[in-house]
PDB file of C-alpha atoms in Angstrom:
ATOM      1  CA  MET A   1      -0.154   0.108   0.021  1.00  0.00           C
ATOM      2  CA  THR A   2       1.391   3.410  -0.856  1.00  0.00           C
ATOM      3  CA  TYR A   3      -0.055   7.447   1.316  1.00  0.00           C
ATOM      4  CA  CYS A   4       0.701  10.172  -0.579  1.00  0.00           C
ATOM      5  CA  VAL A   5      -0.077  13.628   0.135  1.00  0.00           C
ATOM      6  CA  GLY A   6      -0.574  16.961  -2.160  1.00  0.00           C
ATOM      7  CA  LEU A   7      -1.041  20.436  -0.553  1.00  0.00           C
ATOM      8  CA  ARG A   8      -2.021  23.423  -1.862  1.00  0.00           C
ATOM      9  CA  LEU A   9      -1.032  26.591  -0.074  1.00  0.00           C
ATOM     10  CA  ASN A  10      -0.987  30.606  -0.338  1.00  0.00           C
ATOM     11  CA  ARG A  11       2.648  30.034  -0.757  1.00  0.00           C
ATOM     12  CA  GLY A  12       2.699  27.165  -2.794  1.00  0.00           C
ATOM     13  CA  LEU A  13       2.820  23.729  -3.043  1.00  0.00           C
ATOM     14  CA  VAL A  14       4.116  20.743  -0.385  1.00  0.00           C
ATOM     15  CA  PHE A  15       4.336  17.382  -1.233  1.00  0.00           C
ATOM     16  CA  MET A  16       4.920  13.815   0.958  1.00  0.00           C
ATOM     17  CA  SER A  17       4.951   9.978   0.068  1.00  0.00           C
ATOM     18  CA  ASP A  18       6.003   6.976   1.663  1.00  0.00           C
ATOM     19  CA  THR A  19       8.659   4.292  -0.289  1.00  0.00           C
ATOM     20  CA  ARG A  20       7.280   1.202   1.591  1.00  0.00           C
ATOM     21  CA  THR A  21       4.719  -1.323  -0.957  1.00  0.00           C
ATOM     22  CA  ASN A  22       4.903  -4.548  -0.351  1.00  0.00           C
ATOM     23  CA  ALA A  23       2.878  -7.858  -1.360  1.00  0.00           C
ATOM     24  CA  GLY A  24       1.956  -9.715   1.953  1.00  0.00           C
ATOM     25  CA  VAL A  25       3.461  -8.890   5.394  1.00  0.00           C
ATOM     26  CA  ASP A  26       6.529 -11.167   4.963  1.00  0.00           C
ATOM     27  CA  ASN A  27       7.274  -9.232   0.843  1.00  0.00           C
ATOM     28  CA  ILE A  28       8.366  -5.849   2.710  1.00  0.00           C
ATOM     29  CA  SER A  29      10.159  -2.868  -0.884  1.00  0.00           C
ATOM     30  CA  LYS A  30      11.397   0.028  -0.096  1.00  0.00           C
ATOM     31  CA  TYR A  31      10.780   2.432  -3.534  1.00  0.00           C
ATOM     32  CA  PRO A  32      10.857   5.728  -4.253  1.00  0.00           C
ATOM     33  CA  LYS A  33       7.052   7.088  -5.127  1.00  0.00           C
ATOM     34  CA  MET A  34       7.716  10.780  -6.169  1.00  0.00           C
ATOM     35  CA  PHE A  35       9.994  12.075  -9.092  1.00  0.00           C
ATOM     36  CA  THR A  36      10.054  15.591 -10.498  1.00  0.00           C
ATOM     37  CA  TRP A  37      10.983  17.334 -13.157  1.00  0.00           C
ATOM     38  CA  GLN A  38      11.888  20.687 -14.186  1.00  0.00           C
ATOM     39  CA  VAL A  39      14.023  23.547 -15.901  1.00  0.00           C
ATOM     40  CA  PRO A  40      15.127  26.140 -13.924  1.00  0.00           C
ATOM     41  CA  GLY A  41      12.981  29.502 -14.523  1.00  0.00           C
ATOM     42  CA  GLU A  42      10.836  28.222 -16.653  1.00  0.00           C
ATOM     43  CA  ARG A  43       8.855  25.047 -15.124  1.00  0.00           C
ATOM     44  CA  VAL A  44       9.243  22.758 -11.871  1.00  0.00           C
ATOM     45  CA  ILE A  45       6.755  19.371 -12.260  1.00  0.00           C
ATOM     46  CA  VAL A  46       6.406  17.237  -9.469  1.00  0.00           C
ATOM     47  CA  MET A  47       4.648  14.011  -9.215  1.00  0.00           C
ATOM     48  CA  MET A  48       3.491  10.886  -6.898  1.00  0.00           C
ATOM     49  CA  THR A  49       2.177   7.694  -7.877  1.00  0.00           C
ATOM     50  CA  ALA A  50      -0.228   5.122  -5.545  1.00  0.00           C
ATOM     51  CA  GLY A  51      -1.077   1.316  -7.070  1.00  0.00           C
ATOM     52  CA  ASN A  52       0.656  -1.593  -8.892  1.00  0.00           C
ATOM     53  CA  LEU A  53       4.103  -0.467  -8.734  1.00  0.00           C
ATOM     54  CA  ALA A  54       4.732  -2.230 -12.735  1.00  0.00           C
ATOM     55  CA  THR A  55       2.070   0.214 -13.826  1.00  0.00           C
ATOM     56  CA  THR A  56       3.441   3.519 -12.134  1.00  0.00           C
ATOM     57  CA  GLN A  57       6.988   2.359 -13.085  1.00  0.00           C
ATOM     58  CA  ALA A  58       6.346   2.115 -16.301  1.00  0.00           C
ATOM     59  CA  VAL A  59       4.670   5.475 -16.272  1.00  0.00           C
ATOM     60  CA  VAL A  60       7.758   7.509 -15.258  1.00  0.00           C
ATOM     61  CA  SER A  61      10.223   5.727 -17.837  1.00  0.00           C
ATOM     62  CA  MET A  62       7.873   6.531 -20.008  1.00  0.00           C
ATOM     63  CA  LEU A  63       7.351  10.079 -19.034  1.00  0.00           C
ATOM     64  CA  ASP A  64      11.278  10.138 -18.848  1.00  0.00           C
ATOM     65  CA  GLU A  65      12.225   8.218 -22.466  1.00  0.00           C
ATOM     66  CA  ARG A  66      10.453  11.386 -24.238  1.00  0.00           C
ATOM     67  CA  THR A  67      12.564  13.892 -22.034  1.00  0.00           C
ATOM     68  CA  LYS A  68      15.362  12.957 -22.922  1.00  0.00           C
ATOM     69  CA  ALA A  69      15.170  10.669 -26.716  1.00  0.00           C
ATOM     70  CA  PRO A  70      13.613  14.067 -29.164  1.00  0.00           C
ATOM     71  CA  GLU A  71      12.419  11.030 -31.488  1.00  0.00           C
ATOM     72  CA  GLU A  72       9.917  10.196 -28.576  1.00  0.00           C
ATOM     73  CA  ARG A  73       8.821  13.536 -27.535  1.00  0.00           C
ATOM     74  CA  ASN A  74       4.969  13.371 -27.934  1.00  0.00           C
ATOM     75  CA  PRO A  75       4.994  15.404 -26.411  1.00  0.00           C
ATOM     76  CA  SER A  76       7.230  15.342 -23.334  1.00  0.00           C
ATOM     77  CA  ILE A  77       6.130  17.021 -20.172  1.00  0.00           C
ATOM     78  CA  LEU A  78       8.898  19.122 -20.333  1.00  0.00           C
ATOM     79  CA  GLU A  79       7.591  20.872 -23.429  1.00  0.00           C
ATOM     80  CA  VAL A  80       3.559  21.152 -22.738  1.00  0.00           C
ATOM     81  CA  PRO A  81       2.540  24.466 -22.305  1.00  0.00           C
ATOM     82  CA  SER A  82       0.638  24.324 -19.795  1.00  0.00           C
ATOM     83  CA  MET A  83       0.236  22.611 -16.243  1.00  0.00           C
ATOM     84  CA  PHE A  84      -3.223  21.466 -17.777  1.00  0.00           C
ATOM     85  CA  GLN A  85      -1.850  20.382 -20.354  1.00  0.00           C
ATOM     86  CA  ALA A  86       0.549  18.142 -18.421  1.00  0.00           C
ATOM     87  CA  ALA A  87      -1.789  16.753 -16.437  1.00  0.00           C
ATOM     88  CA  ARG A  88      -3.321  15.247 -20.431  1.00  0.00           C
ATOM     89  CA  THR A  89      -0.108  14.104 -20.855  1.00  0.00           C
ATOM     90  CA  VAL A  90       0.338  12.005 -17.759  1.00  0.00           C
ATOM     91  CA  GLY A  91      -2.994  10.711 -18.203  1.00  0.00           C
ATOM     92  CA  LYS A  92      -3.032   9.159 -21.314  1.00  0.00           C
ATOM     93  CA  VAL A  93       0.115   7.610 -20.322  1.00  0.00           C
ATOM     94  CA  LEU A  94      -1.146   5.578 -17.647  1.00  0.00           C
ATOM     95  CA  ARG A  95      -4.392   4.825 -19.671  1.00  0.00           C
ATOM     96  CA  ASP A  96      -2.482   3.186 -22.190  1.00  0.00           C
ATOM     97  CA  VAL A  97       0.211   1.189 -20.015  1.00  0.00           C
ATOM     98  CA  ILE A  98      -2.903  -0.186 -18.160  1.00  0.00           C
ATOM     99  CA  SER A  99      -4.540  -0.812 -21.362  1.00  0.00           C
ATOM    100  CA  GLU A 100      -1.428  -2.577 -22.813  1.00  0.00           C
ATOM    101  CA  SER A 101      -0.773  -4.978 -19.601  1.00  0.00           C
ATOM    102  CA  ALA A 102      -4.566  -5.798 -19.235  1.00  0.00           C
ATOM    103  CA  PRO A 103      -5.707  -5.764 -23.178  1.00  0.00           C
ATOM    104  CA  SER A 104      -8.468  -8.463 -22.881  1.00  0.00           C
ATOM    105  CA  GLN A 105     -10.471  -6.467 -19.953  1.00  0.00           C
ATOM    106  CA  GLY A 106     -13.111  -5.036 -20.427  1.00  0.00           C
ATOM    107  CA  PRO A 107     -14.338  -1.438 -20.088  1.00  0.00           C
ATOM    108  CA  ASP A 108     -15.630  -2.437 -16.681  1.00  0.00           C
ATOM    109  CA  ALA A 109     -13.477  -4.769 -15.330  1.00  0.00           C
ATOM    110  CA  GLN A 110     -11.276  -3.939 -12.202  1.00  0.00           C
ATOM    111  CA  SER A 111      -7.752  -4.667 -13.365  1.00  0.00           C
ATOM    112  CA  PRO A 112      -5.395  -5.679 -11.066  1.00  0.00           C
ATOM    113  CA  PHE A 113      -3.362  -2.895 -13.302  1.00  0.00           C
ATOM    114  CA  LYS A 114      -4.901   0.325 -11.905  1.00  0.00           C
ATOM    115  CA  ALA A 115      -2.915   3.503 -11.009  1.00  0.00           C
ATOM    116  CA  THR A 116      -3.699   6.718  -9.082  1.00  0.00           C
ATOM    117  CA  ILE A 117      -1.208   9.830  -9.490  1.00  0.00           C
ATOM    118  CA  ILE A 118      -0.953  13.505  -7.688  1.00  0.00           C
ATOM    119  CA  LEU A 119       0.369  15.850 -10.137  1.00  0.00           C
ATOM    120  CA  GLY A 120       1.251  19.209  -9.200  1.00  0.00           C
ATOM    121  CA  GLY A 121       3.646  22.113 -10.204  1.00  0.00           C
ATOM    122  CA  GLN A 122       3.698  25.368 -11.979  1.00  0.00           C
ATOM    123  CA  ILE A 123       5.606  26.161 -15.528  1.00  0.00           C
ATOM    124  CA  LYS A 124       6.202  29.800 -16.179  1.00  0.00           C
ATOM    125  CA  GLY A 125       2.808  32.476 -16.887  1.00  0.00           C
ATOM    126  CA  ALA A 126       0.293  30.838 -14.944  1.00  0.00           C
ATOM    127  CA  PRO A 127      -0.281  29.956 -11.065  1.00  0.00           C
ATOM    128  CA  PRO A 128       0.973  26.633  -9.935  1.00  0.00           C
ATOM    129  CA  ARG A 129      -2.022  23.922 -10.218  1.00  0.00           C
ATOM    130  CA  LEU A 130      -2.811  20.531  -8.337  1.00  0.00           C
ATOM    131  CA  PHE A 131      -4.222  17.877 -10.107  1.00  0.00           C
ATOM    132  CA  MET A 132      -5.372  14.167  -8.779  1.00  0.00           C
ATOM    133  CA  ILE A 133      -5.617  11.218 -12.543  1.00  0.00           C
ATOM    134  CA  TYR A 134      -7.582   8.435 -11.666  1.00  0.00           C
ATOM    135  CA  PRO A 135      -6.826   5.147 -13.258  1.00  0.00           C
ATOM    136  CA  GLU A 136      -9.086   5.890 -16.512  1.00  0.00           C
ATOM    137  CA  GLY A 137      -6.586   8.888 -17.314  1.00  0.00           C
ATOM    138  CA  ASN A 138      -9.504  11.420 -16.582  1.00  0.00           C
ATOM    139  CA  PHE A 139      -8.585  14.398 -13.628  1.00  0.00           C
ATOM    140  CA  VAL A 140      -9.254  16.632 -11.153  1.00  0.00           C
ATOM    141  CA  GLU A 141      -8.048  20.022  -9.959  1.00  0.00           C
ATOM    142  CA  ALA A 142      -7.691  21.329  -6.642  1.00  0.00           C
ATOM    143  CA  SER A 143      -9.699  24.465  -5.327  1.00  0.00           C
ATOM    144  CA  ASN A 144     -10.186  26.217  -2.637  1.00  0.00           C
ATOM    145  CA  GLU A 145     -12.777  23.470  -1.355  1.00  0.00           C
ATOM    146  CA  THR A 146     -10.763  21.043  -2.293  1.00  0.00           C
ATOM    147  CA  PRO A 147      -6.920  21.910  -1.320  1.00  0.00           C
ATOM    148  CA  PHE A 148      -5.157  18.894  -0.539  1.00  0.00           C
ATOM    149  CA  PHE A 149      -5.226  15.455  -2.741  1.00  0.00           C
ATOM    150  CA  GLN A 150      -4.844  11.550  -1.120  1.00  0.00           C
ATOM    151  CA  ILE A 151      -3.856   8.613  -2.388  1.00  0.00           C
ATOM    152  CA  GLY A 152      -2.861   5.190  -0.925  1.00  0.00           C
ATOM    153  CA  GLU A 153      -4.372   4.595   2.196  1.00  0.00           C
ATOM    154  CA  THR A 154      -5.862   8.029   3.009  1.00  0.00           C
ATOM    155  CA  LYS A 155      -8.736   7.189   5.491  1.00  0.00           C
ATOM    156  CA  TYR A 156      -6.587   7.131   8.786  1.00  0.00           C
ATOM    157  CA  GLY A 157      -4.105  10.758   8.117  1.00  0.00           C
ATOM    158  CA  ARG A 158      -7.647  12.865   6.326  1.00  0.00           C
ATOM    159  CA  PRO A 159      -8.635  13.589   9.504  1.00  0.00           C
ATOM    160  CA  ILE A 160      -6.287  16.144  10.886  1.00  0.00           C
ATOM    161  CA  LEU A 161      -5.639  17.408   7.399  1.00  0.00           C
ATOM    162  CA  VAL A 162      -9.310  18.659   7.615  1.00  0.00           C
ATOM    163  CA  ARG A 163      -9.396  19.851  10.914  1.00  0.00           C
ATOM    164  CA  ALA A 164      -6.285  21.600  10.616  1.00  0.00           C
ATOM    165  CA  TYR A 165      -5.435  23.061   7.502  1.00  0.00           C
ATOM    166  CA  ASP A 166      -5.341  26.485   6.556  1.00  0.00           C
ATOM    167  CA  ALA A 167      -4.241  27.969   2.999  1.00  0.00           C
ATOM    168  CA  ASP A 168      -2.494  30.805   4.644  1.00  0.00           C
ATOM    169  CA  MET A 169       0.308  28.289   7.042  1.00  0.00           C
ATOM    170  CA  SER A 170       3.636  28.615   6.402  1.00  0.00           C
ATOM    171  CA  PHE A 171       5.855  26.123   5.375  1.00  0.00           C
ATOM    172  CA  GLU A 172       7.217  25.247   8.809  1.00  0.00           C
ATOM    173  CA  ALA A 173       3.155  24.468   9.428  1.00  0.00           C
ATOM    174  CA  ALA A 174       1.943  22.641   6.301  1.00  0.00           C
ATOM    175  CA  VAL A 175       5.291  19.624   7.286  1.00  0.00           C
ATOM    176  CA  LYS A 176       3.958  19.985  10.712  1.00  0.00           C
ATOM    177  CA  LEU A 177       0.703  19.119   9.559  1.00  0.00           C
ATOM    178  CA  MET A 178       1.724  16.362   6.767  1.00  0.00           C
ATOM    179  CA  MET A 179       4.018  14.692   9.263  1.00  0.00           C
ATOM    180  CA  VAL A 180       1.310  14.455  11.995  1.00  0.00           C
ATOM    181  CA  SER A 181      -1.029  12.708   9.171  1.00  0.00           C
ATOM    182  CA  PHE A 182       1.510  10.803   7.808  1.00  0.00           C
ATOM    183  CA  ASP A 183       2.782   9.635  11.914  1.00  0.00           C
ATOM    184  CA  SER A 184      -0.829   8.325  12.420  1.00  0.00           C
ATOM    185  CA  THR A 185      -1.255   6.490   9.171  1.00  0.00           C
ATOM    186  CA  ILE A 186       2.053   4.687   9.375  1.00  0.00           C
ATOM    187  CA  LYS A 187       0.470   3.650  13.269  1.00  0.00           C
ATOM    188  CA  ALA A 188      -2.165   2.402  11.812  1.00  0.00           C
ATOM    189  CA  ASN A 189      -1.578   0.629   8.895  1.00  0.00           C
ATOM    190  CA  LEU A 190       1.487  -1.735   8.979  1.00  0.00           C
ATOM    191  CA  SER A 191       1.678  -0.746   4.822  1.00  0.00           C
ATOM    192  CA  VAL A 192       2.777   2.256   4.973  1.00  0.00           C
ATOM    193  CA  GLY A 193       5.724   3.208   6.577  1.00  0.00           C
ATOM    194  CA  LEU A 194       9.339   4.932   6.691  1.00  0.00           C
ATOM    195  CA  PRO A 195      11.263   6.350   4.817  1.00  0.00           C
ATOM    196  CA  LEU A 196       9.055   9.757   3.577  1.00  0.00           C
ATOM    197  CA  ASP A 197       9.811  11.992   0.688  1.00  0.00           C
ATOM    198  CA  LEU A 198       9.076  15.278   0.915  1.00  0.00           C
ATOM    199  CA  LEU A 199       9.334  18.190  -1.319  1.00  0.00           C
ATOM    200  CA  LEU A 200       7.810  21.956  -1.222  1.00  0.00           C
ATOM    201  CA  TYR A 201       7.801  24.596  -4.029  1.00  0.00           C
ATOM    202  CA  GLU A 202       6.725  28.100  -3.600  1.00  0.00           C
ATOM    203  CA  THR A 203       5.414  30.195  -5.966  1.00  0.00           C
ATOM    204  CA  ASP A 204       6.933  31.690  -8.892  1.00  0.00           C
ATOM    205  CA  SER A 205      10.078  30.436  -7.669  1.00  0.00           C
ATOM    206  CA  LEU A 206      10.651  27.889 -10.787  1.00  0.00           C
ATOM    207  CA  GLU A 207      12.724  25.737  -8.879  1.00  0.00           C
ATOM    208  CA  VAL A 208      12.318  23.223  -5.568  1.00  0.00           C
ATOM    209  CA  LYS A 209      12.408  25.008  -2.854  1.00  0.00           C
ATOM    210  CA  ALA A 210      13.435  22.347  -0.469  1.00  0.00           C
ATOM    211  CA  GLU A 211      13.515  18.175  -0.936  1.00  0.00           C
ATOM    212  CA  ARG A 212      14.415  15.522   1.423  1.00  0.00           C
ATOM    213  CA  ARG A 213      13.888  11.662   2.959  1.00  0.00           C
ATOM    214  CA  ILE A 214      12.910  11.470   6.205  1.00  0.00           C
ATOM    215  CA  GLU A 215      14.535   8.647   7.725  1.00  0.00           C
ATOM    216  CA  GLU A 216      13.376   6.379  10.377  1.00  0.00           C
ATOM    217  CA  ASP A 217      15.937   8.046  12.914  1.00  0.00           C
ATOM    218  CA  ASP A 218      14.695  11.649  12.227  1.00  0.00           C
ATOM    219  CA  PRO A 219      14.384  13.571  15.348  1.00  0.00           C
ATOM    220  CA  TYR A 220      12.041  15.967  13.812  1.00  0.00           C
ATOM    221  CA  PHE A 221       9.738  13.330  13.117  1.00  0.00           C
ATOM    222  CA  ASN A 222      10.447  11.128  16.184  1.00  0.00           C
ATOM    223  CA  VAL A 223       9.160  14.447  18.082  1.00  0.00           C
ATOM    224  CA  ILE A 224       6.215  15.016  16.153  1.00  0.00           C
ATOM    225  CA  SER A 225       5.223  11.393  16.548  1.00  0.00           C
ATOM    226  CA  ASP A 226       6.074  11.577  20.607  1.00  0.00           C
ATOM    227  CA  ASN A 227       4.094  14.802  21.453  1.00  0.00           C
ATOM    228  CA  TRP A 228       1.286  14.191  19.229  1.00  0.00           C
ATOM    229  CA  GLY A 229       0.820  11.069  21.490  1.00  0.00           C
ATOM    230  CA  GLU A 230       0.836  13.021  23.960  1.00  0.00           C
ATOM    231  CA  ALA A 231      -1.029  15.186  23.018  1.00  0.00           C
ATOM    232  CA  LEU A 232      -3.893  13.459  22.325  1.00  0.00           C
ATOM    233  CA  LYS A 233      -3.939  12.119  25.592  1.00  0.00           C
ATOM    234  CA  ALA A 234      -4.044  15.437  27.689  1.00  0.00           C
ATOM    235  CA  ALA A 235      -6.597  16.325  25.325  1.00  0.00           C
ATOM    236  CA  PHE A 236      -8.855  13.121  25.560  1.00  0.00           C
ATOM    237  CA  ALA A 237      -8.760  13.633  29.462  1.00  0.00           C
ATOM    238  CA  SER A 238      -9.695  17.338  28.965  1.00  0.00           C
ATOM    239  CA  LEU A 239     -12.849  16.483  28.072  1.00  0.00           C
ATOM    240  CA  PRO A 240     -15.993  16.449  30.018  1.00  0.00           C
ATOM    241  CA  ASP A 241     -17.059  12.761  31.309  1.00  0.00           C
ATOM    242  CA  TYR A 242     -19.705  11.236  29.962  1.00  0.00           C
ATOM    243  CA  LYS A 243     -22.430  11.620  32.583  1.00  0.00           C
ATOM    244  CA  ILE A 244     -24.778   8.198  33.340  1.00  0.00           C
TER     245      ILE A 244
END
């Protein structure tokens, strides 16, 4: 399983993903689920993936090839004129990969090769945009009403995002919010785990502001994890008891 979150702020975009993949409790591996393409000063595009690993790796490989081999650009996400067109390109590649993997399945069949993608970034001359792309290749865009997207194991980390998100929050507060959301998910589901990948993008910078991997011994993540647990206990204890 997977957990990835893309968050839209007034200041920019925040992305975080775990790295755990598994085919059973005794077969656990680590693969990156966050990928970046950029032309400094012109565009930054970030993608996170959830679903069948072979499918997502094929999608990333095809997008990579189109950026490196001129004869294969059809088109390259480094050449599309807008983030909307980038989302269309990624959606088409995803749909084609799934279709080629399971050609005998009908349109309503449940394919084991499905995947879902979060795509975000900015191309010069337009504002940052954030999309969620479905296995069918269609997509939706983040808005003021829906300012973040989750893919993978979403239910455990969603409540904290819904309650604490603020479009005006700083990057520092947003990272703290993300870490609490991921800690809640990791505690509740063994199929999501560290290391985590984090990327921050500031509006109109047209370059990645910060990018790092959060390992299991990361001091800040462990402080957040420990203190959040204690804060929950204290908040629960402060609530009035039920009167019988």
